mmCIF file of C-alpha atoms and ligand atoms in Angstrom:
data_model
loop_
_atom_site.group_PDB
_atom_site.id
_atom_site.type_symbol
_atom_site.label_atom_id
_atom_site.label_comp_id
_atom_site.label_asym_id
_atom_site.label_seq_id
_atom_site.Cartn_x
_atom_site.Cartn_y
_atom_site.Cartn_z
ATOM 1 C CA MET W 1 -12.165 17.160 29.986
ATOM 2 C CA LYS W 2 -12.007 16.285 33.639
ATOM 3 C CA LEU W 3 -11.069 12.489 32.773
ATOM 4 C CA LYS W 4 -8.569 13.690 29.774
ATOM 5 C CA VAL W 5 -6.884 15.570 32.612
ATOM 6 C CA LYS W 6 -6.751 12.692 34.761
ATOM 7 C CA THR W 7 -5.281 10.488 31.835
ATOM 8 C CA ILE W 8 -2.794 12.725 30.897
ATOM 9 C CA PHE W 9 -1.570 13.254 34.145
ATOM 10 C CA CYS W 10 -1.534 9.424 34.942
ATOM 11 C CA ILE W 11 0.547 8.909 31.679
ATOM 12 C CA ILE W 12 2.835 11.864 33.328
ATOM 13 C CA LEU W 13 3.355 9.747 36.462
ATOM 14 C CA LEU W 14 3.795 6.587 34.713
ATOM 15 C CA ILE W 15 6.538 7.861 32.623
ATOM 16 C CA SER W 16 8.355 9.746 35.381
ATOM 17 C CA PHE W 17 7.925 6.261 37.183
ATOM 18 C CA ILE W 18 9.767 4.541 34.159
ATOM 19 C CA ALA W 19 12.256 7.292 33.781
ATOM 20 C CA CYS W 20 13.413 7.252 37.273
ATOM 21 C CA LYS W 21 13.651 3.466 37.922
ATOM 22 C CA GLU W 22 16.852 1.485 37.548
ATOM 23 C CA ASP W 23 16.369 -1.239 34.974
ATOM 24 C CA ASN W 24 17.298 -4.681 35.542
ATOM 25 C CA ILE W 25 19.721 -4.867 32.882
ATOM 26 C CA GLU W 26 21.100 -8.690 33.046
ATOM 27 C CA GLY W 27 24.429 -9.933 31.486
ATOM 28 C CA ASP W 28 26.537 -12.605 33.071
ATOM 29 C CA LEU W 29 30.117 -11.726 33.658
ATOM 30 C CA THR W 30 31.523 -14.522 35.144
ATOM 31 C CA ALA W 31 33.283 -15.544 32.191
ATOM 32 C CA ILE W 32 35.894 -12.225 32.896
ATOM 33 C CA PRO W 33 38.524 -13.041 35.066
ATOM 34 C CA TYR W 34 38.612 -11.060 38.407
ATOM 35 C CA LYS W 35 42.159 -10.796 39.222
ATOM 36 C CA PRO W 36 42.498 -6.730 40.913
ATOM 37 C CA ASP W 37 46.395 -5.752 41.419
ATOM 38 C CA ASN W 38 47.255 -3.720 44.325
ATOM 39 C CA TYR W 39 48.486 -0.245 43.551
ATOM 40 C CA VAL W 40 50.915 1.012 45.749
ATOM 41 C CA VAL W 41 51.511 4.648 46.008
ATOM 42 C CA ASN W 42 55.003 5.625 46.864
ATOM 43 C CA LEU W 43 55.205 8.653 48.749
ATOM 44 C CA PRO W 44 58.333 10.580 49.471
ATOM 45 C CA SER W 45 59.670 10.739 53.115
ATOM 46 C CA HIS W 46 58.111 14.010 54.436
ATOM 47 C CA PHE W 47 54.599 13.176 53.350
ATOM 48 C CA PRO W 48 52.113 11.764 55.729
ATOM 49 C CA PRO W 49 50.489 8.240 54.763
ATOM 50 C CA LEU W 50 47.766 8.038 52.394
ATOM 51 C CA SER W 51 44.966 6.144 54.145
ATOM 52 C CA THR W 52 42.221 4.435 52.386
ATOM 53 C CA PRO W 53 38.864 2.870 53.582
ATOM 54 C CA GLN W 54 39.017 -0.560 54.271
ATOM 55 C CA ASP W 55 36.597 -1.513 52.037
ATOM 56 C CA ASN W 56 37.901 0.153 49.002
ATOM 57 C CA PRO W 57 41.760 -0.700 48.625
ATOM 58 C CA LEU W 58 43.381 0.935 45.778
ATOM 59 C CA THR W 59 43.722 -1.253 43.011
ATOM 60 C CA SER W 60 44.723 -0.392 39.261
ATOM 61 C CA GLN W 61 41.493 -1.852 37.887
ATOM 62 C CA GLY W 62 39.375 0.621 40.442
ATOM 63 C CA ILE W 63 41.610 3.416 39.421
ATOM 64 C CA GLN W 64 41.442 2.828 35.658
ATOM 65 C CA LEU W 65 37.606 2.656 36.263
ATOM 66 C CA GLY W 66 37.429 5.705 38.288
ATOM 67 C CA ARG W 67 39.834 7.844 35.908
ATOM 68 C CA HIS W 68 36.985 6.721 32.865
ATOM 69 C CA LEU W 69 33.963 7.917 34.968
ATOM 70 C CA PHE W 70 35.610 10.922 36.003
ATOM 71 C CA TYR W 71 36.111 12.051 32.494
ATOM 72 C CA ASP W 72 32.852 10.763 31.037
ATOM 73 C CA PRO W 73 30.197 12.949 30.093
ATOM 74 C CA ILE W 74 27.749 10.142 30.438
ATOM 75 C CA LEU W 75 27.133 11.285 34.265
ATOM 76 C CA SER W 76 25.678 14.571 33.403
ATOM 77 C CA ALA W 77 21.834 14.832 32.254
ATOM 78 C CA ASP W 78 22.522 16.186 28.614
ATOM 79 C CA SER W 79 26.147 14.174 28.197
ATOM 80 C CA SER W 80 27.726 17.802 28.299
ATOM 81 C CA MET W 81 29.900 17.886 31.324
ATOM 82 C CA SER W 82 31.837 15.622 33.333
ATOM 83 C CA CYS W 83 33.528 15.878 36.681
ATOM 84 C CA ALA W 84 36.842 17.173 34.621
ATOM 85 C CA SER W 85 34.695 20.304 33.105
ATOM 86 C CA CYS W 86 35.104 21.935 36.727
ATOM 87 C CA HIS W 87 38.068 19.750 37.868
ATOM 88 C CA LEU W 88 40.502 20.366 34.963
ATOM 89 C CA PRO W 89 43.942 18.842 35.399
ATOM 90 C CA GLU W 90 45.834 21.664 33.557
ATOM 91 C CA PHE W 91 44.658 24.103 36.130
ATOM 92 C CA ALA W 92 45.312 21.653 39.220
ATOM 93 C CA PHE W 93 41.974 20.051 38.753
ATOM 94 C CA THR W 94 39.962 23.315 39.451
ATOM 95 C CA ASP W 95 38.463 25.856 36.461
ATOM 96 C CA ALA W 96 40.084 28.652 37.191
ATOM 97 C CA ASN W 97 36.730 30.292 37.595
ATOM 98 C CA ALA W 98 35.527 32.400 40.698
ATOM 99 C CA THR W 99 32.159 30.342 40.662
ATOM 100 C CA SER W 100 31.570 27.356 38.583
ATOM 101 C CA LEU W 101 29.095 26.771 35.763
ATOM 102 C CA GLY W 102 27.144 23.690 35.612
ATOM 103 C CA ILE W 103 25.360 22.049 32.788
ATOM 104 C CA ASP W 104 22.348 24.601 32.265
ATOM 105 C CA GLY W 105 25.064 27.470 32.519
ATOM 106 C CA LEU W 106 23.821 28.413 35.926
ATOM 107 C CA PRO W 107 26.774 29.482 38.114
ATOM 108 C CA GLY W 108 27.077 27.787 41.352
ATOM 109 C CA THR W 109 27.762 30.273 44.712
ATOM 110 C CA ARG W 110 31.155 28.485 45.093
ATOM 111 C CA SER W 111 34.912 27.935 43.312
ATOM 112 C CA SER W 112 35.544 24.832 42.126
ATOM 113 C CA MET W 113 38.233 23.344 44.741
ATOM 114 C CA SER W 114 41.908 21.951 43.178
ATOM 115 C CA LEU W 115 41.825 17.879 43.772
ATOM 116 C CA ILE W 116 45.671 17.713 44.054
ATOM 117 C CA ASN W 117 46.486 15.623 47.390
ATOM 118 C CA VAL W 118 42.844 15.442 47.952
ATOM 119 C CA GLY W 119 43.349 11.906 49.300
ATOM 120 C CA PHE W 120 45.025 13.479 52.642
ATOM 121 C CA VAL W 121 42.108 15.751 53.515
ATOM 122 C CA GLN W 122 40.970 14.172 57.192
ATOM 123 C CA SER W 123 38.396 16.633 58.296
ATOM 124 C CA GLY W 124 35.896 16.737 55.968
ATOM 125 C CA LEU W 125 35.698 17.760 52.138
ATOM 126 C CA PHE W 126 34.128 21.009 50.756
ATOM 127 C CA TRP W 127 34.331 24.173 51.611
ATOM 128 C CA ASP W 128 32.510 23.658 54.609
ATOM 129 C CA GLY W 129 33.689 20.280 55.221
ATOM 130 C CA ARG W 130 30.131 18.452 54.894
ATOM 131 C CA ALA W 131 31.182 15.636 52.968
ATOM 132 C CA LYS W 132 33.032 13.023 54.976
ATOM 133 C CA THR W 133 34.509 10.893 52.821
ATOM 134 C CA LEU W 134 35.598 11.064 48.904
ATOM 135 C CA GLU W 135 33.147 8.205 48.546
ATOM 136 C CA ASP W 136 30.596 10.293 49.876
ATOM 137 C CA GLN W 137 31.311 13.238 47.931
ATOM 138 C CA ALA W 138 31.606 11.553 44.494
ATOM 139 C CA ILE W 139 27.483 10.580 44.946
ATOM 140 C CA LEU W 140 26.963 14.259 45.303
ATOM 141 C CA PRO W 141 27.726 16.248 41.731
ATOM 142 C CA VAL W 142 25.587 13.967 39.774
ATOM 143 C CA GLU W 143 22.314 14.964 41.114
ATOM 144 C CA ASP W 144 23.303 18.920 42.025
ATOM 145 C CA PRO W 145 20.847 20.739 40.176
ATOM 146 C CA ILE W 146 23.700 23.327 39.167
ATOM 147 C CA GLU W 147 26.031 20.725 38.531
ATOM 148 C CA LEU W 148 25.469 17.301 36.531
ATOM 149 C CA HIS W 149 22.023 17.626 37.086
ATOM 150 C CA ASN W 150 21.078 14.019 36.592
ATOM 151 C CA THR W 151 19.469 11.010 38.303
ATOM 152 C CA TRP W 152 21.669 8.050 39.573
ATOM 153 C CA PRO W 153 18.998 5.692 38.460
ATOM 154 C CA ASP W 154 19.548 7.342 34.646
ATOM 155 C CA VAL W 155 23.641 7.140 35.063
ATOM 156 C CA VAL W 156 23.257 3.497 36.507
ATOM 157 C CA ASN W 157 21.247 2.225 33.600
ATOM 158 C CA LYS W 158 23.413 3.913 30.971
ATOM 159 C CA LEU W 159 26.449 2.310 32.721
ATOM 160 C CA ARG W 160 24.774 -1.211 32.814
ATOM 161 C CA SER W 161 24.001 -0.881 29.077
ATOM 162 C CA HIS W 162 27.073 0.583 27.905
ATOM 163 C CA ALA W 163 29.451 -1.357 25.982
ATOM 164 C CA VAL W 164 32.668 -1.102 27.878
ATOM 165 C CA TYR W 165 31.524 -0.478 31.744
ATOM 166 C CA PRO W 166 29.878 -3.673 32.657
ATOM 167 C CA ARG W 167 33.612 -5.336 32.019
ATOM 168 C CA MET W 168 35.602 -2.634 34.064
ATOM 169 C CA PHE W 169 33.388 -3.159 37.067
ATOM 170 C CA ARG W 170 33.790 -6.835 36.923
ATOM 171 C CA GLU W 171 37.462 -6.219 36.526
ATOM 172 C CA ALA W 172 37.742 -3.808 39.686
ATOM 173 C CA PHE W 173 34.902 -4.874 41.923
ATOM 174 C CA GLY W 174 34.201 -8.572 41.145
ATOM 175 C CA ILE W 175 30.705 -8.195 40.201
ATOM 176 C CA ARG W 176 29.106 -11.106 39.018
ATOM 177 C CA ASN W 177 26.228 -9.364 37.268
ATOM 178 C CA THR W 178 25.764 -6.365 34.883
ATOM 179 C CA SER W 179 22.639 -5.552 37.205
ATOM 180 C CA GLU W 180 25.110 -5.285 40.299
ATOM 181 C CA ILE W 181 26.591 -1.832 38.881
ATOM 182 C CA THR W 182 25.496 0.878 41.472
ATOM 183 C CA LYS W 183 26.035 4.429 42.227
ATOM 184 C CA GLU W 184 28.159 3.386 45.143
ATOM 185 C CA LEU W 185 30.532 1.095 43.506
ATOM 186 C CA ALA W 186 30.790 4.014 40.695
ATOM 187 C CA ALA W 187 31.740 6.527 43.650
ATOM 188 C CA LYS W 188 34.291 3.971 45.516
ATOM 189 C CA ALA W 189 36.102 3.955 41.793
ATOM 190 C CA ILE W 190 36.108 7.756 41.257
ATOM 191 C CA ALA W 191 37.519 8.124 45.001
ATOM 192 C CA GLN W 192 40.146 5.691 44.415
ATOM 193 C CA PHE W 193 41.172 7.639 40.966
ATOM 194 C CA GLU W 194 41.183 10.920 43.192
ATOM 195 C CA ARG W 195 43.466 9.196 45.822
ATOM 196 C CA ILE W 196 46.327 9.192 43.158
ATOM 197 C CA ILE W 197 45.740 12.781 42.236
ATOM 198 C CA ILE W 198 49.212 13.702 44.231
ATOM 199 C CA SER W 199 51.837 16.368 43.561
ATOM 200 C CA LYS W 200 54.716 15.273 45.543
ATOM 201 C CA ASP W 201 57.829 16.266 43.156
ATOM 202 C CA SER W 202 57.573 20.583 42.933
ATOM 203 C CA LYS W 203 60.485 22.566 44.088
ATOM 204 C CA PHE W 204 58.860 22.987 47.301
ATOM 205 C CA ASP W 205 59.016 19.213 47.861
ATOM 206 C CA ARG W 206 62.708 18.498 46.403
ATOM 207 C CA ILE W 207 63.741 21.145 48.766
ATOM 208 C CA GLN W 208 62.119 19.399 51.975
ATOM 209 C CA GLN W 209 64.070 16.434 50.983
ATOM 210 C CA GLY W 210 67.183 18.537 50.825
ATOM 211 C CA LYS W 211 67.668 17.935 46.959
ATOM 212 C CA ASP W 212 67.188 21.405 45.851
ATOM 213 C CA PHE W 213 67.954 25.380 46.811
ATOM 214 C CA TYR W 214 66.258 28.435 46.972
ATOM 215 C CA THR W 215 67.210 31.288 45.096
ATOM 216 C CA ASP W 216 67.715 34.604 47.190
ATOM 217 C CA LEU W 217 64.355 35.982 46.594
ATOM 218 C CA GLU W 218 62.400 32.823 47.249
ATOM 219 C CA LEU W 219 64.523 32.546 50.461
ATOM 220 C CA ILE W 220 63.420 36.135 51.492
ATOM 221 C CA GLY W 221 59.489 34.947 50.835
ATOM 222 C CA GLN W 222 59.944 31.862 52.646
ATOM 223 C CA GLY W 223 61.299 33.489 55.804
ATOM 224 C CA LEU W 224 58.314 35.892 55.748
ATOM 225 C CA TYR W 225 55.793 33.029 54.999
ATOM 226 C CA PHE W 226 56.924 30.563 57.659
ATOM 227 C CA ASP W 227 58.097 33.376 60.040
ATOM 228 C CA ASN W 228 61.492 32.226 60.616
ATOM 229 C CA ASP W 229 63.006 35.562 62.200
ATOM 230 C CA PRO W 230 60.778 36.771 65.036
ATOM 231 C CA ASP W 231 62.600 40.264 64.776
ATOM 232 C CA LEU W 232 61.101 40.678 61.151
ATOM 233 C CA PRO W 233 57.595 41.656 60.110
ATOM 234 C CA ASP W 234 56.044 38.044 58.863
ATOM 235 C CA ALA W 235 53.108 37.286 56.960
ATOM 236 C CA GLU W 236 52.015 34.556 59.070
ATOM 237 C CA CYS W 237 50.787 32.078 55.708
ATOM 238 C CA GLY W 238 52.882 29.007 57.494
ATOM 239 C CA HIS W 239 50.277 28.908 60.465
ATOM 240 C CA CYS W 240 48.032 27.807 58.345
ATOM 241 C CA HIS W 241 49.440 26.779 55.370
ATOM 242 C CA ASN W 242 51.699 24.494 56.776
ATOM 243 C CA THR W 243 54.341 21.636 55.459
ATOM 244 C CA PRO W 244 54.486 19.507 53.607
ATOM 245 C CA LEU W 245 50.913 19.612 52.049
ATOM 246 C CA ALA W 246 50.607 23.574 52.073
ATOM 247 C CA THR W 247 47.714 23.552 54.416
ATOM 248 C CA SER W 248 46.855 22.363 57.889
ATOM 249 C CA ASP W 249 43.698 20.565 56.729
ATOM 250 C CA ASP W 250 41.222 23.110 59.000
ATOM 251 C CA PHE W 251 39.066 25.207 58.804
ATOM 252 C CA PHE W 252 39.786 29.158 59.700
ATOM 253 C CA ASN W 253 37.822 32.523 59.747
ATOM 254 C CA ASN W 254 40.661 34.346 57.277
ATOM 255 C CA GLY W 255 38.710 37.744 58.103
ATOM 256 C CA ILE W 256 37.018 38.092 54.641
ATOM 257 C CA THR W 257 33.359 39.223 55.630
ATOM 258 C CA GLN W 258 30.410 36.996 54.697
ATOM 259 C CA SER W 259 28.831 37.786 51.433
ATOM 260 C CA SER W 260 24.952 37.154 51.068
ATOM 261 C CA THR W 261 24.942 37.827 47.592
ATOM 262 C CA LEU W 262 27.740 37.423 44.679
ATOM 263 C CA GLU W 263 25.795 39.765 42.434
ATOM 264 C CA GLY W 264 28.740 42.168 41.139
ATOM 265 C CA PHE W 265 31.278 39.719 42.121
ATOM 266 C CA ARG W 266 29.580 37.458 39.213
ATOM 267 C CA THR W 267 30.437 39.950 36.517
ATOM 268 C CA LEU W 268 34.270 38.768 37.155
ATOM 269 C CA VAL W 269 33.489 35.306 36.604
ATOM 270 C CA VAL W 270 35.734 34.246 33.625
ATOM 271 C CA VAL W 271 33.345 32.357 31.033
ATOM 272 C CA LYS W 272 35.223 30.047 28.725
HETATM 273 C C1 HEC N 301 29.788 22.477 37.881
HETATM 274 C C2 HEC N 301 30.971 22.412 38.339
HETATM 275 C C3 HEC N 301 31.441 20.742 39.155
HETATM 276 C C4 HEC N 301 31.161 19.262 38.433
HETATM 277 C C5 HEC N 301 31.035 19.476 37.478
HETATM 278 C C6 HEC N 301 32.016 18.901 39.877
HETATM 279 N N1 HEC N 301 32.382 19.558 40.459
HETATM 280 FE FE1 HEC N 301 33.596 18.839 42.389
HETATM 281 N N2 HEC N 301 33.190 20.930 43.239
HETATM 282 C C7 HEC N 301 32.896 22.136 42.446
HETATM 283 C C8 HEC N 301 32.829 22.932 43.528
HETATM 284 C C9 HEC N 301 32.080 24.293 43.232
HETATM 285 C C10 HEC N 301 33.429 22.716 44.623
HETATM 286 C C11 HEC N 301 33.125 22.919 46.206
HETATM 287 C C12 HEC N 301 31.416 23.298 46.456
HETATM 288 C C13 HEC N 301 31.405 23.419 48.001
HETATM 289 O O1 HEC N 301 31.942 23.561 48.626
HETATM 290 O O2 HEC N 301 29.989 23.441 48.130
HETATM 291 C C14 HEC N 301 33.626 21.270 44.209
HETATM 292 C C15 HEC N 301 34.201 20.193 45.546
HETATM 293 C C16 HEC N 301 34.895 19.109 45.038
HETATM 294 C C17 HEC N 301 35.554 18.375 45.905
HETATM 295 C C18 HEC N 301 35.858 18.571 47.246
HETATM 296 C C19 HEC N 301 37.398 18.598 47.335
HETATM 297 C C20 HEC N 301 37.810 19.302 48.489
HETATM 298 O O3 HEC N 301 39.392 19.556 48.843
HETATM 299 O O4 HEC N 301 37.334 19.212 49.888
HETATM 300 C C21 HEC N 301 35.606 17.127 45.413
HETATM 301 C C22 HEC N 301 36.425 16.049 45.740
HETATM 302 C C23 HEC N 301 35.062 16.816 43.900
HETATM 303 N N3 HEC N 301 34.461 18.277 43.949
HETATM 304 C C24 HEC N 301 35.145 15.975 43.413
HETATM 305 C C25 HEC N 301 34.126 15.916 41.999
HETATM 306 C C26 HEC N 301 33.865 14.669 41.321
HETATM 307 C C27 HEC N 301 34.123 13.353 41.648
HETATM 308 C C28 HEC N 301 32.680 15.222 40.273
HETATM 309 C C29 HEC N 301 32.038 14.351 39.372
HETATM 310 C C30 HEC N 301 31.280 13.289 39.689
HETATM 311 C C31 HEC N 301 32.628 16.803 40.376
HETATM 312 N N4 HEC N 301 33.573 17.253 41.406
HETATM 313 C C32 HEC N 301 31.884 17.407 39.958
HETATM 314 C C33 HEC N 301 32.664 21.968 41.165
HETATM 315 C C34 HEC N 301 32.343 20.918 40.264
HETATM 316 C C1 HEC N 302 44.053 31.972 59.259
HETATM 317 C C2 HEC N 302 44.589 31.105 58.163
HETATM 318 C C3 HEC N 302 45.231 31.604 57.054
HETATM 319 C C4 HEC N 302 46.412 32.557 56.886
HETATM 320 C C5 HEC N 302 47.386 32.998 57.998
HETATM 321 C C6 HEC N 302 46.699 32.374 55.531
HETATM 322 N N1 HEC N 302 45.673 31.951 54.731
HETATM 323 FE FE1 HEC N 302 45.742 31.244 52.948
HETATM 324 N N2 HEC N 302 43.713 30.339 52.846
HETATM 325 C C7 HEC N 302 43.476 30.229 54.395
HETATM 326 C C8 HEC N 302 42.019 29.612 53.925
HETATM 327 C C9 HEC N 302 41.126 28.940 54.995
HETATM 328 C C10 HEC N 302 42.043 29.478 52.543
HETATM 329 C C11 HEC N 302 40.787 29.209 51.752
HETATM 330 C C12 HEC N 302 39.580 29.639 51.940
HETATM 331 C C13 HEC N 302 39.348 30.930 51.317
HETATM 332 O O1 HEC N 302 39.826 31.060 50.111
HETATM 333 O O2 HEC N 302 38.526 32.258 51.520
HETATM 334 C C14 HEC N 302 42.872 30.065 52.022
HETATM 335 C C15 HEC N 302 43.547 30.369 50.637
HETATM 336 C C16 HEC N 302 44.681 30.853 50.326
HETATM 337 C C17 HEC N 302 45.238 30.484 48.997
HETATM 338 C C18 HEC N 302 43.932 30.076 47.776
HETATM 339 C C19 HEC N 302 44.313 28.730 47.585
HETATM 340 C C20 HEC N 302 43.215 28.139 46.433
HETATM 341 O O3 HEC N 302 43.735 26.812 46.102
HETATM 342 O O4 HEC N 302 43.032 28.818 45.892
HETATM 343 C C21 HEC N 302 46.339 31.076 48.639
HETATM 344 C C22 HEC N 302 47.171 31.346 47.251
HETATM 345 C C23 HEC N 302 46.749 31.578 49.769
HETATM 346 N N3 HEC N 302 45.562 31.354 50.736
HETATM 347 C C24 HEC N 302 48.027 32.059 50.425
HETATM 348 C C25 HEC N 302 48.232 32.503 51.449
HETATM 349 C C26 HEC N 302 49.421 33.481 51.742
HETATM 350 C C27 HEC N 302 50.541 33.724 50.868
HETATM 351 C C28 HEC N 302 49.174 33.566 53.108
HETATM 352 C C29 HEC N 302 50.143 34.789 54.013
HETATM 353 C C30 HEC N 302 50.352 35.942 53.560
HETATM 354 C C31 HEC N 302 47.795 33.225 53.546
HETATM 355 N N4 HEC N 302 47.277 32.316 53.105
HETATM 356 C C32 HEC N 302 48.010 33.143 55.050
HETATM 357 C C33 HEC N 302 43.960 30.138 55.422
HETATM 358 C C34 HEC N 302 45.019 31.267 55.895
#
């Protein structure tokens, strides 16, 4: 009996070892040309520059790969969710829920953030700023138990044995062999895609450039928002949500008391 238990234990250990290992799936890619095209972002004159890390310049091929990874449920354990499940383009790349649900239907404790103009963030990502760069951030959702609940070795194996991804990694990063596909390169590509999620031609932007005008009602709102007239009551918004990106890229105490539990609040979650 004892031996049986031991054998079963060993088998489980062996399976989990195999399951957690990146396979060295080999495939020579050198016949595929590697000619990345620099991607130039044209920004209006009232925008700050978009800085990109030296080791991850924007290329059309990198952005294309990142876009595929962002929308592909291959990143989740049961192939049911992608980044875009919580960051939907039609909701400014958030999910319009108070807290987001992951692949197991479990709610996290925070609301999914909009990714519009996320490439301009300098002060740290997430509500608490704990991820420094988009490259660091993109690694995390895959293994988050409430989000994609997968392991990177599993994702990397799926990418290495995929019909299309090895070619795309070659074209984006010049890897010579399928076995060179890594989570770091996947994260770099996703970061490139996120850097071009830019909103730069809203009515507000056009007014900043002298190409459009406020309606009378908008003008009153603008005055309150930016505290234009010291003699009138003001809403102080512009101190924290300032031009041109409607954020000062800073962390604030906005006066909302901390909640130790989201019970009660969760009943408000809109489940699609
Ligand atoms: C289950 C829902 C969910 C999934 C799936 C998900 N996210 Fe998020 N995302 C969130 C939530 C919630 C936050 C805020 C979390 C926090 O502050 O702790 C967030 C924050 C972010 C931020 C920070 C934005 C900022 O302005 O600071 C980025 C970038 C991001 N996610 C990208 C991704 C990428 C890339 C993927 C796929 C690899 C992904 N997310 C998958 C829910 C999700
Ligand atoms: C002290 C700084 C501060 C002031 C002043 C301020 N906000 Fe905010 N605002 C924040 C912070 C920080 C957040 C995000 C954190 C949160 O939701 O708790 C936020 C979130 C928001 C959001 C949600 C954005 C999103 O992506 O979900 C809106 C809309 C908003 N503020 C509008 C306003 C308006 C309108 C005013 C003026 C009446 C204002 N804020 C004044 C700091 C401020």
